[in-house]
PDB file of C-alpha atoms in Angstrom:
ATOM      1  CA  MET U   1     181.161  17.124  78.276  1.00 46.00           C
ATOM      2  CA  SER U   2     180.795  14.875  81.314  1.00 45.00           C
ATOM      3  CA  ALA U   3     179.073  11.489  81.119  1.00 44.00           C
ATOM      4  CA  SER U   4     176.140  12.789  83.112  1.00 49.00           C
ATOM      5  CA  GLN U   5     175.626  15.643  80.713  1.00 55.00           C
ATOM      6  CA  GLY U   6     175.803  13.313  77.744  1.00 61.00           C
ATOM      7  CA  ASN U   7     173.057  11.046  79.203  1.00 78.00           C
ATOM      8  CA  ARG U   8     170.876  13.905  80.486  1.00 85.00           C
ATOM      9  CA  ARG U   9     167.169  13.714  79.565  1.00 93.00           C
ATOM     10  CA  LYS U  10     165.902  16.653  77.520  1.00 97.00           C
ATOM     11  CA  GLN U  11     164.041  19.145  79.661  1.00 98.00           C
ATOM     12  CA  ILE U  12     161.246  21.340  78.236  1.00 98.00           C
ATOM     13  CA  VAL U  13     159.163  23.923  80.048  1.00 98.00           C
ATOM     14  CA  VAL U  14     155.490  23.744  79.055  1.00 98.00           C
ATOM     15  CA  ALA U  15     153.041  26.572  79.820  1.00 98.00           C
ATOM     16  CA  ILE U  16     149.309  26.397  79.230  1.00 98.00           C
ATOM     17  CA  THR U  17     147.349  29.617  79.258  1.00 98.00           C
ATOM     18  CA  GLY U  18     143.605  30.253  79.101  1.00 97.00           C
ATOM     19  CA  ALA U  19     143.323  30.599  75.348  1.00 98.00           C
ATOM     20  CA  THR U  20     141.161  28.106  73.507  1.00 97.00           C
ATOM     21  CA  GLY U  21     142.971  24.964  72.475  1.00 97.00           C
ATOM     22  CA  ALA U  22     143.723  23.291  75.799  1.00 98.00           C
ATOM     23  CA  THR U  23     143.861  19.939  74.041  1.00 98.00           C
ATOM     24  CA  LEU U  24     147.060  21.044  72.283  1.00 98.00           C
ATOM     25  CA  GLY U  25     148.803  21.469  75.581  1.00 98.00           C
ATOM     26  CA  ILE U  26     147.500  18.205  76.942  1.00 98.00           C
ATOM     27  CA  ASN U  27     148.536  16.211  73.850  1.00 98.00           C
ATOM     28  CA  LEU U  28     151.887  17.870  73.904  1.00 98.00           C
ATOM     29  CA  LEU U  29     152.507  16.744  77.530  1.00 98.00           C
ATOM     30  CA  ILE U  30     151.413  13.176  76.541  1.00 98.00           C
ATOM     31  CA  ALA U  31     153.786  13.170  73.562  1.00 98.00           C
ATOM     32  CA  LEU U  32     156.705  14.441  75.658  1.00 98.00           C
ATOM     33  CA  ARG U  33     156.006  11.717  78.223  1.00 98.00           C
ATOM     34  CA  HIS U  34     156.204   9.080  75.525  1.00 97.00           C
ATOM     35  CA  LEU U  35     159.443  10.595  74.267  1.00 97.00           C
ATOM     36  CA  ASN U  36     160.910  10.406  77.878  1.00 98.00           C
ATOM     37  CA  VAL U  37     161.401  14.232  77.937  1.00 98.00           C
ATOM     38  CA  GLU U  38     161.409  15.814  81.458  1.00 98.00           C
ATOM     39  CA  THR U  39     158.566  18.401  81.573  1.00 98.00           C
ATOM     40  CA  HIS U  40     158.233  21.497  83.806  1.00 98.00           C
ATOM     41  CA  LEU U  41     154.624  22.641  83.694  1.00 98.00           C
ATOM     42  CA  ILE U  42     153.050  26.040  84.487  1.00 98.00           C
ATOM     43  CA  MET U  43     149.304  26.589  84.110  1.00 98.00           C
ATOM     44  CA  SER U  44     147.443  29.840  84.473  1.00 98.00           C
ATOM     45  CA  LYS U  45     144.240  30.107  86.441  1.00 97.00           C
ATOM     46  CA  TRP U  46     142.289  30.509  83.215  1.00 97.00           C
ATOM     47  CA  ALA U  47     144.045  27.511  81.671  1.00 98.00           C
ATOM     48  CA  GLU U  48     142.527  25.388  84.420  1.00 98.00           C
ATOM     49  CA  SER U  49     139.033  26.801  83.653  1.00 98.00           C
ATOM     50  CA  THR U  50     139.513  26.215  79.901  1.00 98.00           C
ATOM     51  CA  ILE U  51     140.706  22.620  80.472  1.00 98.00           C
ATOM     52  CA  LYS U  52     137.547  21.878  82.379  1.00 98.00           C
ATOM     53  CA  TYR U  53     135.337  23.599  79.788  1.00 98.00           C
ATOM     54  CA  GLU U  54     136.924  22.227  76.581  1.00 98.00           C
ATOM     55  CA  THR U  55     138.066  18.736  77.576  1.00 97.00           C
ATOM     56  CA  ASP U  56     137.212  15.711  79.693  1.00 97.00           C
ATOM     57  CA  TYR U  57     140.309  16.317  81.793  1.00 98.00           C
ATOM     58  CA  HIS U  58     140.530  17.881  85.241  1.00 98.00           C
ATOM     59  CA  PRO U  59     143.492  20.242  85.800  1.00 98.00           C
ATOM     60  CA  SER U  60     144.882  17.702  88.366  1.00 98.00           C
ATOM     61  CA  ASN U  61     144.987  15.012  85.653  1.00 98.00           C
ATOM     62  CA  VAL U  62     146.957  17.378  83.375  1.00 98.00           C
ATOM     63  CA  LYS U  63     149.350  18.266  86.142  1.00 98.00           C
ATOM     64  CA  ALA U  64     149.921  14.519  86.655  1.00 98.00           C
ATOM     65  CA  LEU U  65     151.316  14.305  83.062  1.00 98.00           C
ATOM     66  CA  ALA U  66     154.279  16.507  83.965  1.00 98.00           C
ATOM     67  CA  ASP U  67     157.429  15.685  85.924  1.00 98.00           C
ATOM     68  CA  HIS U  68     157.408  19.051  87.751  1.00 98.00           C
ATOM     69  CA  VAL U  69     154.565  21.516  88.253  1.00 98.00           C
ATOM     70  CA  TYR U  70     154.898  25.145  89.399  1.00 98.00           C
ATOM     71  CA  ASN U  71     152.426  27.665  90.683  1.00 98.00           C
ATOM     72  CA  ILE U  72     152.100  30.589  88.273  1.00 98.00           C
ATOM     73  CA  ASN U  73     152.872  33.009  91.099  1.00 98.00           C
ATOM     74  CA  ASP U  74     156.059  31.217  92.212  1.00 98.00           C
ATOM     75  CA  MET U  75     158.649  33.688  91.022  1.00 97.00           C
ATOM     76  CA  ALA U  76     161.353  31.790  92.954  1.00 97.00           C
ATOM     77  CA  ALA U  77     160.820  28.528  91.019  1.00 98.00           C
ATOM     78  CA  PRO U  78     163.954  27.022  89.511  1.00 98.00           C
ATOM     79  CA  ILE U  79     162.778  27.755  86.002  1.00 98.00           C
ATOM     80  CA  SER U  80     162.677  31.490  86.764  1.00 98.00           C
ATOM     81  CA  SER U  81     166.486  31.587  86.569  1.00 98.00           C
ATOM     82  CA  GLY U  82     168.815  31.411  83.669  1.00 97.00           C
ATOM     83  CA  SER U  83     171.103  29.159  85.657  1.00 97.00           C
ATOM     84  CA  PHE U  84     168.487  26.376  85.473  1.00 97.00           C
ATOM     85  CA  HIS U  85     169.208  24.449  82.247  1.00 94.00           C
ATOM     86  CA  THR U  86     166.375  23.598  79.944  1.00 97.00           C
ATOM     87  CA  ASP U  87     166.193  22.823  76.238  1.00 98.00           C
ATOM     88  CA  GLY U  88     163.498  25.358  75.713  1.00 98.00           C
ATOM     89  CA  MET U  89     159.927  26.287  76.307  1.00 98.00           C
ATOM     90  CA  ILE U  90     156.589  25.858  74.624  1.00 98.00           C
ATOM     91  CA  ILE U  91     153.540  27.984  75.494  1.00 98.00           C
ATOM     92  CA  VAL U  92     150.567  26.115  74.174  1.00 98.00           C
ATOM     93  CA  PRO U  93     148.085  27.601  73.687  1.00 98.00           C
ATOM     94  CA  CYS U  94     149.511  31.112  74.087  1.00 98.00           C
ATOM     95  CA  SER U  95     146.914  33.839  74.807  1.00 98.00           C
ATOM     96  CA  MET U  96     147.340  37.375  73.472  1.00 98.00           C
ATOM     97  CA  LYS U  97     147.662  38.547  77.069  1.00 98.00           C
ATOM     98  CA  THR U  98     150.689  36.278  77.635  1.00 98.00           C
ATOM     99  CA  LEU U  99     152.159  37.345  74.229  1.00 98.00           C
ATOM    100  CA  ALA U 100     151.821  40.992  75.277  1.00 98.00           C
ATOM    101  CA  ALA U 101     153.511  40.377  78.591  1.00 98.00           C
ATOM    102  CA  ILE U 102     156.447  38.575  76.908  1.00 98.00           C
ATOM    103  CA  SER U 103     156.729  41.262  74.229  1.00 98.00           C
ATOM    104  CA  SER U 104     156.955  44.069  76.822  1.00 97.00           C
ATOM    105  CA  GLY U 105     159.230  42.082  79.217  1.00 97.00           C
ATOM    106  CA  LEU U 106     156.628  42.487  81.964  1.00 95.00           C
ATOM    107  CA  CYS U 107     157.514  39.277  83.849  1.00 97.00           C
ATOM    108  CA  ASN U 108     154.467  39.540  86.107  1.00 96.00           C
ATOM    109  CA  ASP U 109     153.998  35.803  86.547  1.00 98.00           C
ATOM    110  CA  LEU U 110     156.085  32.638  86.136  1.00 98.00           C
ATOM    111  CA  ILE U 111     155.001  32.050  82.528  1.00 98.00           C
ATOM    112  CA  SER U 112     156.174  35.434  81.248  1.00 98.00           C
ATOM    113  CA  ARG U 113     159.307  35.286  83.466  1.00 98.00           C
ATOM    114  CA  ALA U 114     160.290  31.794  82.241  1.00 98.00           C
ATOM    115  CA  ALA U 115     159.733  32.989  78.668  1.00 98.00           C
ATOM    116  CA  ASP U 116     161.885  36.042  79.347  1.00 98.00           C
ATOM    117  CA  VAL U 117     164.642  33.735  80.628  1.00 98.00           C
ATOM    118  CA  MET U 118     164.444  31.701  77.391  1.00 98.00           C
ATOM    119  CA  LEU U 119     164.922  34.861  75.306  1.00 98.00           C
ATOM    120  CA  LYS U 120     167.775  36.283  77.391  1.00 98.00           C
ATOM    121  CA  GLU U 121     169.589  32.933  77.491  1.00 97.00           C
ATOM    122  CA  ARG U 122     169.065  32.360  73.737  1.00 97.00           C
ATOM    123  CA  ARG U 123     167.115  29.163  74.301  1.00 98.00           C
ATOM    124  CA  LYS U 124     164.232  27.983  72.145  1.00 98.00           C
ATOM    125  CA  LEU U 125     160.850  29.624  72.878  1.00 98.00           C
ATOM    126  CA  VAL U 126     157.804  28.541  70.869  1.00 98.00           C
ATOM    127  CA  LEU U 127     154.523  30.446  71.208  1.00 98.00           C
ATOM    128  CA  VAL U 128     151.500  28.560  69.918  1.00 98.00           C
ATOM    129  CA  THR U 129     149.393  31.657  69.499  1.00 98.00           C
ATOM    130  CA  ARG U 130     145.595  31.307  69.450  1.00 96.00           C
ATOM    131  CA  GLU U 131     143.551  34.226  68.195  1.00 96.00           C
ATOM    132  CA  THR U 132     141.712  35.225  65.041  1.00 96.00           C
ATOM    133  CA  PRO U 133     141.450  37.625  63.446  1.00 97.00           C
ATOM    134  CA  LEU U 134     144.592  39.326  64.496  1.00 97.00           C
ATOM    135  CA  SER U 135     144.738  43.007  65.353  1.00 98.00           C
ATOM    136  CA  ASP U 136     147.644  45.305  64.609  1.00 98.00           C
ATOM    137  CA  ILE U 137     148.579  45.088  68.293  1.00 98.00           C
ATOM    138  CA  HIS U 138     148.732  41.296  68.109  1.00 98.00           C
ATOM    139  CA  LEU U 139     150.847  41.410  64.993  1.00 98.00           C
ATOM    140  CA  ARG U 140     153.279  43.954  66.436  1.00 98.00           C
ATOM    141  CA  ASN U 141     153.752  41.836  69.570  1.00 98.00           C
ATOM    142  CA  MET U 142     154.380  38.756  67.447  1.00 98.00           C
ATOM    143  CA  LEU U 143     156.947  40.609  65.364  1.00 98.00           C
ATOM    144  CA  SER U 144     158.589  41.953  68.508  1.00 98.00           C
ATOM    145  CA  VAL U 145     159.015  38.544  70.153  1.00 98.00           C
ATOM    146  CA  SER U 146     160.067  36.967  66.819  1.00 98.00           C
ATOM    147  CA  ARG U 147     162.792  39.604  66.469  1.00 98.00           C
ATOM    148  CA  SER U 148     163.933  38.713  70.000  1.00 98.00           C
ATOM    149  CA  GLY U 149     164.304  35.007  69.040  1.00 98.00           C
ATOM    150  CA  ALA U 150     160.918  33.401  69.726  1.00 98.00           C
ATOM    151  CA  ILE U 151     159.145  31.196  67.202  1.00 98.00           C
ATOM    152  CA  ILE U 152     155.488  32.048  66.476  1.00 98.00           C
ATOM    153  CA  PHE U 153     153.589  28.823  65.773  1.00 98.00           C
ATOM    154  CA  PRO U 154     149.907  29.306  65.102  1.00 97.00           C
ATOM    155  CA  PRO U 155     148.414  25.756  65.034  1.00 96.00           C
ATOM    156  CA  VAL U 156     147.192  25.993  61.459  1.00 95.00           C
ATOM    157  CA  PRO U 157     145.385  22.829  60.305  1.00 92.00           C
ATOM    158  CA  ALA U 158     147.174  20.741  57.702  1.00 92.00           C
ATOM    159  CA  PHE U 159     144.340  19.617  55.525  1.00 93.00           C
ATOM    160  CA  TYR U 160     146.683  17.757  53.132  1.00 91.00           C
ATOM    161  CA  ILE U 161     146.713  14.919  55.718  1.00 91.00           C
ATOM    162  CA  LYS U 162     142.977  14.431  55.000  1.00 91.00           C
ATOM    163  CA  PRO U 163     142.064  14.344  58.653  1.00 93.00           C
ATOM    164  CA  SER U 164     139.275  12.153  59.876  1.00 95.00           C
ATOM    165  CA  SER U 165     139.096  13.760  63.283  1.00 95.00           C
ATOM    166  CA  VAL U 166     140.129  16.820  65.303  1.00 95.00           C
ATOM    167  CA  GLU U 167     142.643  14.507  67.013  1.00 95.00           C
ATOM    168  CA  ASP U 168     144.417  14.001  63.689  1.00 95.00           C
ATOM    169  CA  LEU U 169     144.841  17.791  63.346  1.00 95.00           C
ATOM    170  CA  VAL U 170     145.996  18.110  66.983  1.00 96.00           C
ATOM    171  CA  ASN U 171     148.543  15.327  66.565  1.00 95.00           C
ATOM    172  CA  GLN U 172     149.906  16.880  63.412  1.00 96.00           C
ATOM    173  CA  SER U 173     150.298  20.263  65.112  1.00 97.00           C
ATOM    174  CA  VAL U 174     151.931  18.731  68.200  1.00 97.00           C
ATOM    175  CA  GLY U 175     154.279  16.713  65.991  1.00 97.00           C
ATOM    176  CA  ARG U 176     155.353  19.836  64.073  1.00 96.00           C
ATOM    177  CA  MET U 177     155.894  21.770  67.369  1.00 97.00           C
ATOM    178  CA  LEU U 178     158.186  19.004  68.604  1.00 97.00           C
ATOM    179  CA  ASP U 179     160.027  18.893  65.259  1.00 97.00           C
ATOM    180  CA  LEU U 180     161.386  22.337  66.325  1.00 97.00           C
ATOM    181  CA  PHE U 181     163.124  20.583  69.186  1.00 97.00           C
ATOM    182  CA  ASN U 182     164.413  17.704  67.004  1.00 96.00           C
ATOM    183  CA  LEU U 183     161.907  15.374  68.626  1.00 97.00           C
ATOM    184  CA  ASP U 184     159.909  12.997  66.368  1.00 95.00           C
ATOM    185  CA  THR U 185     156.624  11.740  67.755  1.00 94.00           C
ATOM    186  CA  GLY U 186     156.063   9.474  64.749  1.00 91.00           C
ATOM    187  CA  THR U 187     152.311   9.986  65.203  1.00 87.00           C
ATOM    188  CA  PHE U 188     151.448  12.165  62.292  1.00 87.00           C
ATOM    189  CA  GLU U 189     151.555  12.063  58.484  1.00 85.00           C
ATOM    190  CA  ARG U 190     154.259  14.162  56.859  1.00 88.00           C
ATOM    191  CA  TRP U 191     154.044  15.827  53.476  1.00 89.00           C
ATOM    192  CA  SER U 192     155.569  13.519  50.861  1.00 87.00           C
ATOM    193  CA  GLY U 193     154.471  15.227  47.692  1.00 89.00           C
ATOM    194  CA  TRP U 194     151.425  14.890  45.493  1.00 86.00           C
ATOM    195  CA  GLU U 195     150.006  11.336  45.356  1.00 76.00           C
ATOM    196  CA  LYS U 196     150.201   9.964  41.854  1.00 69.00           C
ATOM    197  CA  ASP U 197     146.999   8.396  40.394  1.00 65.00           C
TER     198      ASP U 197
END
């Protein structure tokens, strides 16, 4: 391994879709910035609408949190090729539409194409799926991408941390997502067993 490879910053592709839970994607980008991880961001058209509806952020503020930002229709972007090295990809939140596109190998936009690259190159792909209840179709698509190597990560609240705010739950979910990449945010409480009286 060359010296430049040994000192290379981690690089993670982050995709935000229009599913509810935009704050998860925003907090993830903030955490990755604090960890000095190079981020490559793709946002869908509906992600931009959801960000404006659910948060106090404007899409331009969210884009400013990333090192590199790509248009969802730019199929010639560097991250559309397996020759571009990344340490993986997180789609947060991941809509059922995006899940279906990945499951079928549709590659009709840069999010599904970049995800397809992660699977074919055997790189880490984490899908933070947001839907409830789940239909048989959703479950089949989840099983399909899981069998292909993706990790399905529904942001299930960890009530054992006794959260005092939604932010506590978001930070715990973001921390657990980044654990999958061996990145420790140090911003959430971990399970340490039952507290003794």
